Amino acid sequence: MSRRHDTISFLTDYGTSDEFVGVVKAVIRDIAPHAAVIDLTHDIAPFDVRAGSLALARCISYVPEGIVLAVVDPGVGTDRRAIAVEVAGGAGILIGPDNGLLAPAVAMAGGAERAVEITNPEYRLIAPGATFDGRDVFGPAAAHLCNGVALTDLGPEVDPSLLMPATIPLPRNEGDDVIAEVLWVDRFGNCQLNIGPDDLPASWSDTVRLRLPDPVQPGATVIRSARRADRFAGIGHGIGVMLDSYGMYAVALDRRSAADDLHLAAGDQVVLADGGDDDDREGPVTTPVQFGR
Amino acid sequence: MSRRHDTISFLTDYGTSDEFVGVVKAVIRDIAPHAAVIDLTHDIAPFDVRAGSLALARCISYVPEGIVLAVVDPGVGTDRRAIAVEVAGGAGILIGPDNGLLAPAVAMAGGAERAVEITNPEYRLIAPGATFDGRDVFGPAAAHLCNGVALTDLGPEVDPSLLMPATIPLPRNEGDDVIAEVLWVDRFGNCQLNIGPDDLPASWSDTVRLRLPDPVQPGATVIRSARRADRFAGIGHGIGVMLDSYGMYAVALDRRSAADDLHLAAGDQVVLADGGDDDDREGPVTTPVQFGR
Amino acid sequence: MSRRHDTISFLTDYGTSDEFVGVVKAVIRDIAPHAAVIDLTHDIAPFDVRAGSLALARCISYVPEGIVLAVVDPGVGTDRRAIAVEVAGGAGILIGPDNGLLAPAVAMAGGAERAVEITNPEYRLIAPGATFDGRDVFGPAAAHLCNGVALTDLGPEVDPSLLMPATIPLPRNEGDDVIAEVLWVDRFGNCQLNIGPDDLPASWSDTVRLRLPDPVQPGATVIRSARRADRFAGIGHGIGVMLDSYGMYAVALDRRSAADDLHLAAGDQVVLADGGDDDDREGPVTTPVQFGR
């Protein structure tokens, strides 16, 4: 027997309008009554593996030791594998489909140390029809691991380097511009970009010029001036570019939704350039429309 | 004292935008701190007893031993009874209003063995105004049962055969057709029908002809060709009729919403017929509109 | 060390579409694994401190002994204080921003006995960018209190009388009219007013005349006749004014949404007058439009 675990951190695209999440938790409770389930979120957009992988990566350094159970699984019923991946000297095991969902979180947790394909019928439920993998495969595996079942009892080991990688967009430089992308729009309308503290040149001033998709003319862009700030209250009435609470730059407004005001959505391109002496104190102003990139 | 219970599986139409669910759980925690509450779902449409009863029936074989607390209660404040129903030799007790909500789950759990009307004021909270039965009656009863209070301490026994039955639509045959109904549309747009493995003749081919409501012309129907599949990936680009993870036939698409594409909603009629040599490989095609049924 | 606590009742405007709530619960689980978290609600409208304070006040007499953690915090990142407020002889401690959010609940729990500003870096997490106070400040403080950390270890005491008060609208009388306001519209469309049992004259009949905002003509009002009822089933087909389950008067319909039918929203003014011999049995009727108040 391996070590017992006490906590299962749980993320899916199941939503909460159906009983899917509840049934998985009921199955876990039945198998491992001592295990606590922490719901990270279940409102990942249906089948949006990228959004799920990003949310999981944002959570991973905060979840307690134990099991991480994540299911965003457009390939349910295909031959994509069900996997369990051990990290951090066995302190954590991530469970889910082998479709890249787990990859960024695994990388942030130090990389996969061992991985298995979950195939052992002893630790699965029998479905009366098509498989509901959260209920029948992933949930039971998580619960049995909590009970002390060994990772390798779940199924054959697989080479971690052969697991499906994630497809996270990287920022790139083009001349003096930094070409970024909106990774995530949160409930408050803050737009997290795929750039961190080291991605903006140290020489830039506190004013940043943003080139954003034109909400009116598809394919066109608009220029907005933004202020770098280290907290919402420092943004003032204009647009802010600030390091968010996960350490990534975000386009944000103070107490208003940047996504609504600037018509930004996940996946949109945002091009940043040094604003030099631009004055952003007048609040957001729009400069001439440019076509193309 | 009866046996103590440790788990309360909880389903309502309370939603989560108000604090109703939280207050019931607070009350339970106060009375029975050792009891874990598993939220099945709280997003049953307001007052939709049928949808609640179906969701509960889908859950019932997966919930752990203990208490099932279900509240969808358009008759709160009328003289409809509050009941607790014992099943499975005392391994489970279902609590809720006597309006048919519990009936399908009770039947699936083997039938009611004993039932009581919850009337004992000792196990209720006093409301400062109108009763909030989840908080004041049902939740406290569930918690006290967890503490070992006997079923019959909650109130007088009632004859289980006199409890309100549920109104679940049964499929019927009309010539060679099977007249079915959409029971449930899930988050992914899969449309569960009220037919199981034994309801389609063994002689049918793998192609099924579906007669569906015409989304444009009220009262008219359209004919679509569907393929029987045992998993989503087997559906291909067309429409699938597959045994879902609960063992019921569902109309489904692979990675898309059948409900959206086919304009289906719970309660809609779906007529199935043998498709014989129909070719569904071209994907969905519409054949002439027919009026009436 | 102070007393250990076992329960954290948790209310925010974080929503559940992001992982914010989950991350706070993960952090709490990590610090204080023995503590149970009761989610009251997380769907307070973003930044709506008033709605959050009212929801918390509705919950407070039902939450178990222990910690109450509430975060609706438009001022995050400003110099508004993070506070912990002790009530009821130490049986409860409320944690949140000092912006009035906690004030009504504290008052209902008997008033603040001690309060501290949460400043001790030992009980905070370090954020990689802007602070996420639920995760980095409030959640850890709640968890450490559960572990037995003393209130005064969190930071310096502050005079409870200097905490930010709440701004709850009081009803007022104008001639024979009672000028009330909608505090809360629940999922079922019931409209709770800011008047309790003692706010309507004992001399009034069972019929109440309501002056409501005209949904068509801004600034105008319409008159509706309502029946006083003590439960939904007593309302009949018309409009009811009933003491709701929190002991406040609410405008309600039986099994339908009063908010939808009467176009009422939180913050709307509702003027009540004695209906005398008005007949409300015909159901809702509209009488001549009046401009202004």
PDB file of N, CA and C in Angstrom, chain B residues 1 11 49 72 86 126 128 143 166 193 230 241 243 268:
ATOM      1  N   MET B   1     -32.622   4.604  20.153  1.00  0.00           N
ATOM      2  CA  MET B   1     -31.898   5.246  19.056  1.00  0.00           C
ATOM      3  C   MET B   1     -31.698   4.272  17.891  1.00  0.00           C
ATOM      4  N   LEU B  11     -30.443  17.530  -2.815  1.00  0.00           N
ATOM      5  CA  LEU B  11     -30.897  18.013  -4.127  1.00  0.00           C
ATOM      6  C   LEU B  11     -32.064  18.968  -3.944  1.00  0.00           C
ATOM      7  N   VAL B  49     -41.031  19.584 -10.258  1.00  0.00           N
ATOM      8  CA  VAL B  49     -40.995  18.348  -9.475  1.00  0.00           C
ATOM      9  C   VAL B  49     -40.565  17.172 -10.352  1.00  0.00           C
ATOM     10  N   VAL B  72     -38.039  20.038  -3.851  1.00  0.00           N
ATOM     11  CA  VAL B  72     -38.612  20.814  -4.955  1.00  0.00           C
ATOM     12  C   VAL B  72     -40.081  20.870  -4.594  1.00  0.00           C
ATOM     13  N   GLU B  86     -38.146   5.175   4.435  1.00  0.00           N
ATOM     14  CA  GLU B  86     -37.018   4.267   4.653  1.00  0.00           C
ATOM     15  C   GLU B  86     -36.955   3.214   3.559  1.00  0.00           C
ATOM     16  N   ILE B 126     -38.176  26.945  14.632  1.00  0.00           N
ATOM     17  CA  ILE B 126     -39.294  27.893  14.604  1.00  0.00           C
ATOM     18  C   ILE B 126     -38.944  29.017  13.630  1.00  0.00           C
ATOM     19  N   PRO B 128     -39.403  32.727  11.898  1.00  0.00           N
ATOM     20  CA  PRO B 128     -39.924  34.026  12.315  1.00  0.00           C
ATOM     21  C   PRO B 128     -41.063  34.514  11.428  1.00  0.00           C
ATOM     22  N   ALA B 143     -30.662  15.975   9.739  1.00  0.00           N
ATOM     23  CA  ALA B 143     -29.562  16.039  10.696  1.00  0.00           C
ATOM     24  C   ALA B 143     -29.849  15.201  11.936  1.00  0.00           C
ATOM     25  N   ALA B 166     -45.237   9.407  -8.627  1.00  0.00           N
ATOM     26  CA  ALA B 166     -44.647  10.309  -9.616  1.00  0.00           C
ATOM     27  C   ALA B 166     -45.366  10.134 -10.944  1.00  0.00           C
ATOM     28  N   LEU B 193     -33.955   9.954 -23.537  1.00  0.00           N
ATOM     29  CA  LEU B 193     -35.336   9.552 -23.791  1.00  0.00           C
ATOM     30  C   LEU B 193     -35.825   8.612 -22.695  1.00  0.00           C
ATOM     31  N   ASP B 230     -22.649   2.983 -29.496  1.00  0.00           N
ATOM     32  CA  ASP B 230     -22.494   2.683 -28.071  1.00  0.00           C
ATOM     33  C   ASP B 230     -21.575   3.687 -27.367  1.00  0.00           C
ATOM     34  N   VAL B 241     -28.131   7.617 -31.732  1.00  0.00           N
ATOM     35  CA  VAL B 241     -29.044   7.145 -30.694  1.00  0.00           C
ATOM     36  C   VAL B 241     -28.239   6.125 -29.909  1.00  0.00           C
ATOM     37  N   LEU B 243     -27.121   4.291 -25.914  1.00  0.00           N
ATOM     38  CA  LEU B 243     -27.408   4.061 -24.504  1.00  0.00           C
ATOM     39  C   LEU B 243     -26.491   4.970 -23.709  1.00  0.00           C
ATOM     40  N   ASP B 268     -40.361  17.042 -25.104  1.00  0.00           N
ATOM     41  CA  ASP B 268     -40.647  16.885 -26.535  1.00  0.00           C
ATOM     42  C   ASP B 268     -40.848  15.412 -26.886  1.00  0.00           C
TER      43      ASP B 268
END
